[in-house]
mmCIF file of the C-alpha atoms, coordinates in Angstrom:
data_MODEL
# 
_entry.id   MODEL 
# 
loop_
_atom_site.group_PDB 
_atom_site.id 
_atom_site.type_symbol 
_atom_site.label_atom_id 
_atom_site.label_alt_id 
_atom_site.label_comp_id 
_atom_site.label_asym_id 
_atom_site.label_entity_id 
_atom_site.label_seq_id 
_atom_site.pdbx_PDB_ins_code 
_atom_site.Cartn_x 
_atom_site.Cartn_y 
_atom_site.Cartn_z 
_atom_site.occupancy 
_atom_site.B_iso_or_equiv 
_atom_site.pdbx_formal_charge 
_atom_site.auth_seq_id 
_atom_site.auth_comp_id 
_atom_site.auth_asym_id 
_atom_site.auth_atom_id 
_atom_site.pdbx_PDB_model_num 
ATOM 1   C CA . MET A 1 1   ? -22.579 -26.528 -0.411  1.00 0.00 ? 1   MET A CA 1 
ATOM 2   C CA . THR A 1 2   ? -25.027 -25.332 -2.842  1.00 0.00 ? 2   THR A CA 1 
ATOM 3   C CA . ASP A 1 3   ? -24.613 -24.797 -6.447  1.00 0.00 ? 3   ASP A CA 1 
ATOM 4   C CA . VAL A 1 4   ? -24.446 -21.183 -5.940  1.00 0.00 ? 4   VAL A CA 1 
ATOM 5   C CA . ASP A 1 5   ? -21.307 -21.464 -3.495  1.00 0.00 ? 5   ASP A CA 1 
ATOM 6   C CA . ALA A 1 6   ? -19.658 -24.031 -6.184  1.00 0.00 ? 6   ALA A CA 1 
ATOM 7   C CA . THR A 1 7   ? -20.012 -21.431 -9.027  1.00 0.00 ? 7   THR A CA 1 
ATOM 8   C CA . SER A 1 8   ? -19.228 -18.332 -7.066  1.00 0.00 ? 8   SER A CA 1 
ATOM 9   C CA . GLN A 1 9   ? -15.372 -19.221 -6.731  1.00 0.00 ? 9   GLN A CA 1 
ATOM 10  C CA . PRO A 1 10  ? -13.300 -16.816 -8.820  1.00 0.00 ? 10  PRO A CA 1 
ATOM 11  C CA . ASP A 1 11  ? -11.167 -18.547 -11.205 1.00 0.00 ? 11  ASP A CA 1 
ATOM 12  C CA . ASP A 1 12  ? -7.926  -16.775 -10.895 1.00 0.00 ? 12  ASP A CA 1 
ATOM 13  C CA . ALA A 1 13  ? -6.341  -18.444 -13.876 1.00 0.00 ? 13  ALA A CA 1 
ATOM 14  C CA . ALA A 1 14  ? -8.742  -16.895 -16.300 1.00 0.00 ? 14  ALA A CA 1 
ATOM 15  C CA . GLN A 1 15  ? -8.486  -13.318 -14.954 1.00 0.00 ? 15  GLN A CA 1 
ATOM 16  C CA . PRO A 1 16  ? -4.923  -11.542 -15.799 1.00 0.00 ? 16  PRO A CA 1 
ATOM 17  C CA . ASP A 1 17  ? -3.586  -9.529  -13.134 1.00 0.00 ? 17  ASP A CA 1 
ATOM 18  C CA . PRO A 1 18  ? -4.631  -5.882  -13.866 1.00 0.00 ? 18  PRO A CA 1 
ATOM 19  C CA . LEU A 1 19  ? -1.341  -4.517  -12.398 1.00 0.00 ? 19  LEU A CA 1 
ATOM 20  C CA . SER A 1 20  ? 0.732   -6.828  -14.335 1.00 0.00 ? 20  SER A CA 1 
ATOM 21  C CA . THR A 1 21  ? -1.055  -6.034  -17.567 1.00 0.00 ? 21  THR A CA 1 
ATOM 22  C CA . ALA A 1 22  ? -0.677  -2.105  -16.778 1.00 0.00 ? 22  ALA A CA 1 
ATOM 23  C CA . SER A 1 23  ? 2.951   -2.727  -16.289 1.00 0.00 ? 23  SER A CA 1 
ATOM 24  C CA . ARG A 1 24  ? 3.478   -4.501  -19.693 1.00 0.00 ? 24  ARG A CA 1 
ATOM 25  C CA . ASP A 1 25  ? 1.417   -1.801  -21.293 1.00 0.00 ? 25  ASP A CA 1 
ATOM 26  C CA . ILE A 1 26  ? 3.589   1.075   -19.887 1.00 0.00 ? 26  ILE A CA 1 
ATOM 27  C CA . ALA A 1 27  ? 6.835   -1.087  -20.827 1.00 0.00 ? 27  ALA A CA 1 
ATOM 28  C CA . GLU A 1 28  ? 5.859   -0.839  -24.486 1.00 0.00 ? 28  GLU A CA 1 
ATOM 29  C CA . VAL A 1 29  ? 5.489   3.033   -24.425 1.00 0.00 ? 29  VAL A CA 1 
ATOM 30  C CA . PRO A 1 30  ? 8.646   4.915   -25.391 1.00 0.00 ? 30  PRO A CA 1 
ATOM 31  C CA . ALA A 1 31  ? 10.025  7.281   -22.654 1.00 0.00 ? 31  ALA A CA 1 
ATOM 32  C CA . VAL A 1 32  ? 9.462   10.260  -25.156 1.00 0.00 ? 32  VAL A CA 1 
ATOM 33  C CA . GLU A 1 33  ? 5.800   9.633   -25.239 1.00 0.00 ? 33  GLU A CA 1 
ATOM 34  C CA . ILE A 1 34  ? 5.346   9.452   -21.507 1.00 0.00 ? 34  ILE A CA 1 
ATOM 35  C CA . ILE A 1 35  ? 7.344   12.812  -21.126 1.00 0.00 ? 35  ILE A CA 1 
ATOM 36  C CA . SER A 1 36  ? 5.472   14.637  -23.938 1.00 0.00 ? 36  SER A CA 1 
ATOM 37  C CA . THR A 1 37  ? 2.230   13.544  -22.417 1.00 0.00 ? 37  THR A CA 1 
ATOM 38  C CA . ALA A 1 38  ? 3.178   14.838  -18.913 1.00 0.00 ? 38  ALA A CA 1 
ATOM 39  C CA . ALA A 1 39  ? 4.235   18.018  -20.369 1.00 0.00 ? 39  ALA A CA 1 
ATOM 40  C CA . LEU A 1 40  ? 1.075   18.443  -22.392 1.00 0.00 ? 40  LEU A CA 1 
ATOM 41  C CA . HIS A 1 41  ? -0.957  17.808  -19.056 1.00 0.00 ? 41  HIS A CA 1 
ATOM 42  C CA . LEU A 1 42  ? 1.166   20.317  -17.285 1.00 0.00 ? 42  LEU A CA 1 
ATOM 43  C CA . MET A 1 43  ? 0.632   22.793  -20.343 1.00 0.00 ? 43  MET A CA 1 
ATOM 44  C CA . SER A 1 44  ? -3.258  22.265  -20.271 1.00 0.00 ? 44  SER A CA 1 
ATOM 45  C CA . ALA A 1 45  ? -3.603  22.841  -16.626 1.00 0.00 ? 45  ALA A CA 1 
ATOM 46  C CA . ALA A 1 46  ? -1.573  25.836  -16.642 1.00 0.00 ? 46  ALA A CA 1 
ATOM 47  C CA . ALA A 1 47  ? -3.613  27.410  -19.673 1.00 0.00 ? 47  ALA A CA 1 
ATOM 48  C CA . VAL A 1 48  ? -6.819  26.646  -17.926 1.00 0.00 ? 48  VAL A CA 1 
ATOM 49  C CA . ASN A 1 49  ? -5.419  28.539  -14.643 1.00 0.00 ? 49  ASN A CA 1 
ATOM 50  C CA . LEU A 1 50  ? -4.351  31.379  -17.023 1.00 0.00 ? 50  LEU A CA 1 
ATOM 51  C CA . GLY A 1 51  ? -7.917  31.882  -18.080 1.00 0.00 ? 51  GLY A CA 1 
ATOM 52  C CA . LEU A 1 52  ? -7.084  30.689  -21.650 1.00 0.00 ? 52  LEU A CA 1 
ATOM 53  C CA . ALA A 1 53  ? -9.676  27.877  -21.724 1.00 0.00 ? 53  ALA A CA 1 
ATOM 54  C CA . ALA A 1 54  ? -12.580 28.410  -24.092 1.00 0.00 ? 54  ALA A CA 1 
ATOM 55  C CA . ASP A 1 55  ? -15.055 26.979  -21.772 1.00 0.00 ? 55  ASP A CA 1 
ATOM 56  C CA . LEU A 1 56  ? -13.804 28.678  -18.769 1.00 0.00 ? 56  LEU A CA 1 
ATOM 57  C CA . PRO A 1 57  ? -12.291 32.047  -19.566 1.00 0.00 ? 57  PRO A CA 1 
ATOM 58  C CA . GLU A 1 58  ? -13.145 33.723  -16.437 1.00 0.00 ? 58  GLU A CA 1 
ATOM 59  C CA . HIS A 1 59  ? -11.115 31.206  -14.318 1.00 0.00 ? 59  HIS A CA 1 
ATOM 60  C CA . LYS A 1 60  ? -7.777  32.520  -13.032 1.00 0.00 ? 60  LYS A CA 1 
ATOM 61  C CA . ASP A 1 61  ? -5.358  31.114  -10.468 1.00 0.00 ? 61  ASP A CA 1 
ATOM 62  C CA . LEU A 1 62  ? -2.033  32.539  -11.006 1.00 0.00 ? 62  LEU A CA 1 
ATOM 63  C CA . ASP A 1 63  ? -0.628  30.781  -7.961  1.00 0.00 ? 63  ASP A CA 1 
ATOM 64  C CA . GLU A 1 64  ? -1.624  27.422  -9.448  1.00 0.00 ? 64  GLU A CA 1 
ATOM 65  C CA . ALA A 1 65  ? -0.325  28.730  -12.969 1.00 0.00 ? 65  ALA A CA 1 
ATOM 66  C CA . ARG A 1 66  ? 3.129   29.559  -11.586 1.00 0.00 ? 66  ARG A CA 1 
ATOM 67  C CA . SER A 1 67  ? 3.467   26.046  -10.140 1.00 0.00 ? 67  SER A CA 1 
ATOM 68  C CA . LEU A 1 68  ? 2.457   24.125  -13.149 1.00 0.00 ? 68  LEU A CA 1 
ATOM 69  C CA . ILE A 1 69  ? 4.714   26.487  -15.504 1.00 0.00 ? 69  ILE A CA 1 
ATOM 70  C CA . ASP A 1 70  ? 7.616   25.925  -13.132 1.00 0.00 ? 70  ASP A CA 1 
ATOM 71  C CA . SER A 1 71  ? 7.018   22.256  -13.229 1.00 0.00 ? 71  SER A CA 1 
ATOM 72  C CA . LEU A 1 72  ? 6.821   22.296  -17.021 1.00 0.00 ? 72  LEU A CA 1 
ATOM 73  C CA . ALA A 1 73  ? 10.082  24.222  -17.370 1.00 0.00 ? 73  ALA A CA 1 
ATOM 74  C CA . GLY A 1 74  ? 11.922  21.880  -14.878 1.00 0.00 ? 74  GLY A CA 1 
ATOM 75  C CA . LEU A 1 75  ? 10.526  18.911  -16.865 1.00 0.00 ? 75  LEU A CA 1 
ATOM 76  C CA . MET A 1 76  ? 11.532  20.485  -20.231 1.00 0.00 ? 76  MET A CA 1 
ATOM 77  C CA . ASP A 1 77  ? 15.058  21.613  -18.656 1.00 0.00 ? 77  ASP A CA 1 
ATOM 78  C CA . ALA A 1 78  ? 15.741  17.906  -17.690 1.00 0.00 ? 78  ALA A CA 1 
ATOM 79  C CA . ALA A 1 79  ? 14.101  16.077  -20.606 1.00 0.00 ? 79  ALA A CA 1 
ATOM 80  C CA . ALA A 1 80  ? 15.014  18.188  -23.425 1.00 0.00 ? 80  ALA A CA 1 
ATOM 81  C CA . PRO A 1 81  ? 18.370  16.250  -24.388 1.00 0.00 ? 81  PRO A CA 1 
ATOM 82  C CA . SER A 1 82  ? 16.285  13.062  -24.435 1.00 0.00 ? 82  SER A CA 1 
ATOM 83  C CA . LEU A 1 83  ? 13.308  14.616  -26.381 1.00 0.00 ? 83  LEU A CA 1 
ATOM 84  C CA . GLY A 1 84  ? 15.337  15.626  -29.424 1.00 0.00 ? 84  GLY A CA 1 
ATOM 85  C CA . HIS A 1 85  ? 14.760  18.952  -31.410 1.00 0.00 ? 85  HIS A CA 1 
ATOM 86  C CA . HIS A 1 86  ? 11.599  17.291  -33.100 1.00 0.00 ? 86  HIS A CA 1 
ATOM 87  C CA . HIS A 1 87  ? 9.888   16.564  -29.937 1.00 0.00 ? 87  HIS A CA 1 
ATOM 88  C CA . ALA A 1 88  ? 11.087  19.673  -27.680 1.00 0.00 ? 88  ALA A CA 1 
ATOM 89  C CA . ALA A 1 89  ? 10.802  22.555  -29.884 1.00 0.00 ? 89  ALA A CA 1 
ATOM 90  C CA . PRO A 1 90  ? 6.919   22.507  -30.040 1.00 0.00 ? 90  PRO A CA 1 
ATOM 91  C CA . LEU A 1 91  ? 6.918   22.032  -25.936 1.00 0.00 ? 91  LEU A CA 1 
ATOM 92  C CA . LYS A 1 92  ? 9.503   24.756  -25.651 1.00 0.00 ? 92  LYS A CA 1 
ATOM 93  C CA . ASP A 1 93  ? 7.292   27.010  -27.858 1.00 0.00 ? 93  ASP A CA 1 
ATOM 94  C CA . GLY A 1 94  ? 4.254   26.319  -25.634 1.00 0.00 ? 94  GLY A CA 1 
ATOM 95  C CA . LEU A 1 95  ? 6.123   26.844  -22.520 1.00 0.00 ? 95  LEU A CA 1 
ATOM 96  C CA . ARG A 1 96  ? 7.217   30.086  -23.661 1.00 0.00 ? 96  ARG A CA 1 
ATOM 97  C CA . SER A 1 97  ? 3.720   31.112  -24.850 1.00 0.00 ? 97  SER A CA 1 
ATOM 98  C CA . LEU A 1 98  ? 2.431   30.114  -21.264 1.00 0.00 ? 98  LEU A CA 1 
ATOM 99  C CA . GLN A 1 99  ? 5.216   32.220  -19.686 1.00 0.00 ? 99  GLN A CA 1 
ATOM 100 C CA . LEU A 1 100 ? 4.156   35.302  -21.944 1.00 0.00 ? 100 LEU A CA 1 
ATOM 101 C CA . ALA A 1 101 ? 0.589   34.820  -20.947 1.00 0.00 ? 101 ALA A CA 1 
ATOM 102 C CA . PHE A 1 102 ? 1.425   34.607  -17.353 1.00 0.00 ? 102 PHE A CA 1 
ATOM 103 C CA . ARG A 1 103 ? 3.082   38.054  -17.539 1.00 0.00 ? 103 ARG A CA 1 
ATOM 104 C CA . GLU A 1 104 ? 0.293   39.391  -19.527 1.00 0.00 ? 104 GLU A CA 1 
ATOM 105 C CA . ALA A 1 105 ? -2.068  38.328  -16.773 1.00 0.00 ? 105 ALA A CA 1 
ATOM 106 C CA . SER A 1 106 ? -0.063  39.328  -13.782 1.00 0.00 ? 106 SER A CA 1 
ATOM 107 C CA . THR A 1 107 ? -0.973  42.667  -12.315 1.00 0.00 ? 107 THR A CA 1 
ATOM 108 C CA . ILE A 1 108 ? 2.360   42.677  -10.449 1.00 0.00 ? 108 ILE A CA 1 
ATOM 109 C CA . GLN A 1 109 ? 5.282   41.929  -12.618 1.00 0.00 ? 109 GLN A CA 1 
ATOM 110 C CA . ASP A 1 110 ? 8.057   39.582  -11.561 1.00 0.00 ? 110 ASP A CA 1 
ATOM 111 C CA . GLU A 1 111 ? 11.647  40.746  -12.312 1.00 0.00 ? 111 GLU A CA 1 
ATOM 112 C CA . PRO A 1 112 ? 13.304  39.469  -15.375 1.00 0.00 ? 112 PRO A CA 1 
ATOM 113 C CA . GLY A 1 113 ? 14.399  35.879  -14.706 1.00 0.00 ? 113 GLY A CA 1 
ATOM 114 C CA . GLN A 1 114 ? 12.111  35.481  -11.714 1.00 0.00 ? 114 GLN A CA 1 
ATOM 115 C CA . ALA A 1 115 ? 8.794   34.675  -13.302 1.00 0.00 ? 115 ALA A CA 1 
ATOM 116 C CA . PRO A 1 116 ? 7.546   31.114  -13.576 1.00 0.00 ? 116 PRO A CA 1 
ATOM 117 C CA . GLY A 1 117 ? 9.914   28.845  -15.064 1.00 0.00 ? 117 GLY A CA 1 
ATOM 118 C CA . GLU A 1 118 ? 12.662  31.466  -15.906 1.00 0.00 ? 118 GLU A CA 1 
ATOM 119 C CA . LYS A 1 119 ? 15.052  29.988  -13.574 1.00 0.00 ? 119 LYS A CA 1 
ATOM 120 C CA . TYR A 1 120 ? 15.365  27.060  -16.171 1.00 0.00 ? 120 TYR A CA 1 
ATOM 121 C CA . THR A 1 121 ? 14.627  28.967  -19.499 1.00 0.00 ? 121 THR A CA 1 
ATOM 122 C CA . GLY A 1 122 ? 16.230  32.337  -18.676 1.00 0.00 ? 122 GLY A CA 1 
ATOM 123 C CA . ALA A 1 123 ? 14.147  35.677  -18.809 1.00 0.00 ? 123 ALA A CA 1 
ATOM 124 C CA . VAL A 1 124 ? 11.334  35.584  -21.194 1.00 0.00 ? 124 VAL A CA 1 
ATOM 125 C CA . TYR A 1 125 ? 10.368  39.026  -23.019 1.00 0.00 ? 125 TYR A CA 1 
ATOM 126 C CA . PRO A 1 126 ? 7.538   39.636  -25.532 1.00 0.00 ? 126 PRO A CA 1 
ATOM 127 C CA . ALA A 1 127 ? 8.655   39.951  -29.076 1.00 0.00 ? 127 ALA A CA 1 
ATOM 128 C CA . ALA A 1 128 ? 9.145   43.568  -30.138 1.00 0.00 ? 128 ALA A CA 1 
ATOM 129 C CA . SER A 1 129 ? 6.138   44.936  -32.339 1.00 0.00 ? 129 SER A CA 1 
ATOM 130 C CA . LYS A 1 130 ? 6.897   45.798  -35.901 1.00 0.00 ? 130 LYS A CA 1 
# 
């Protein structure tokens, strides 16, 4: 055996298991933060697919946006009681804004209650102009 072979053996005791470390890190994060982060990712992706991204305003994929908004609404419906008003209110406002943006971007309007996420939130209408 050469010196190179003797020194190339990995020292498992010195290297922590990355999966174990990741699991410990996740265990320390409160559920409200994980849910909020997932909701923000869904919101961001929906906004991009609605053409609302400043750096990609010409991009529109309403099929993708519909799926993302539906998923966000389902998550919010299921998680709102656990999130509490403080965390849920801004996410619900963001969801409503996305739903309104979807209506505005659509050339063919969905029936009330049939637009993305409305099976969870009820029909969403623009506020009356004053």
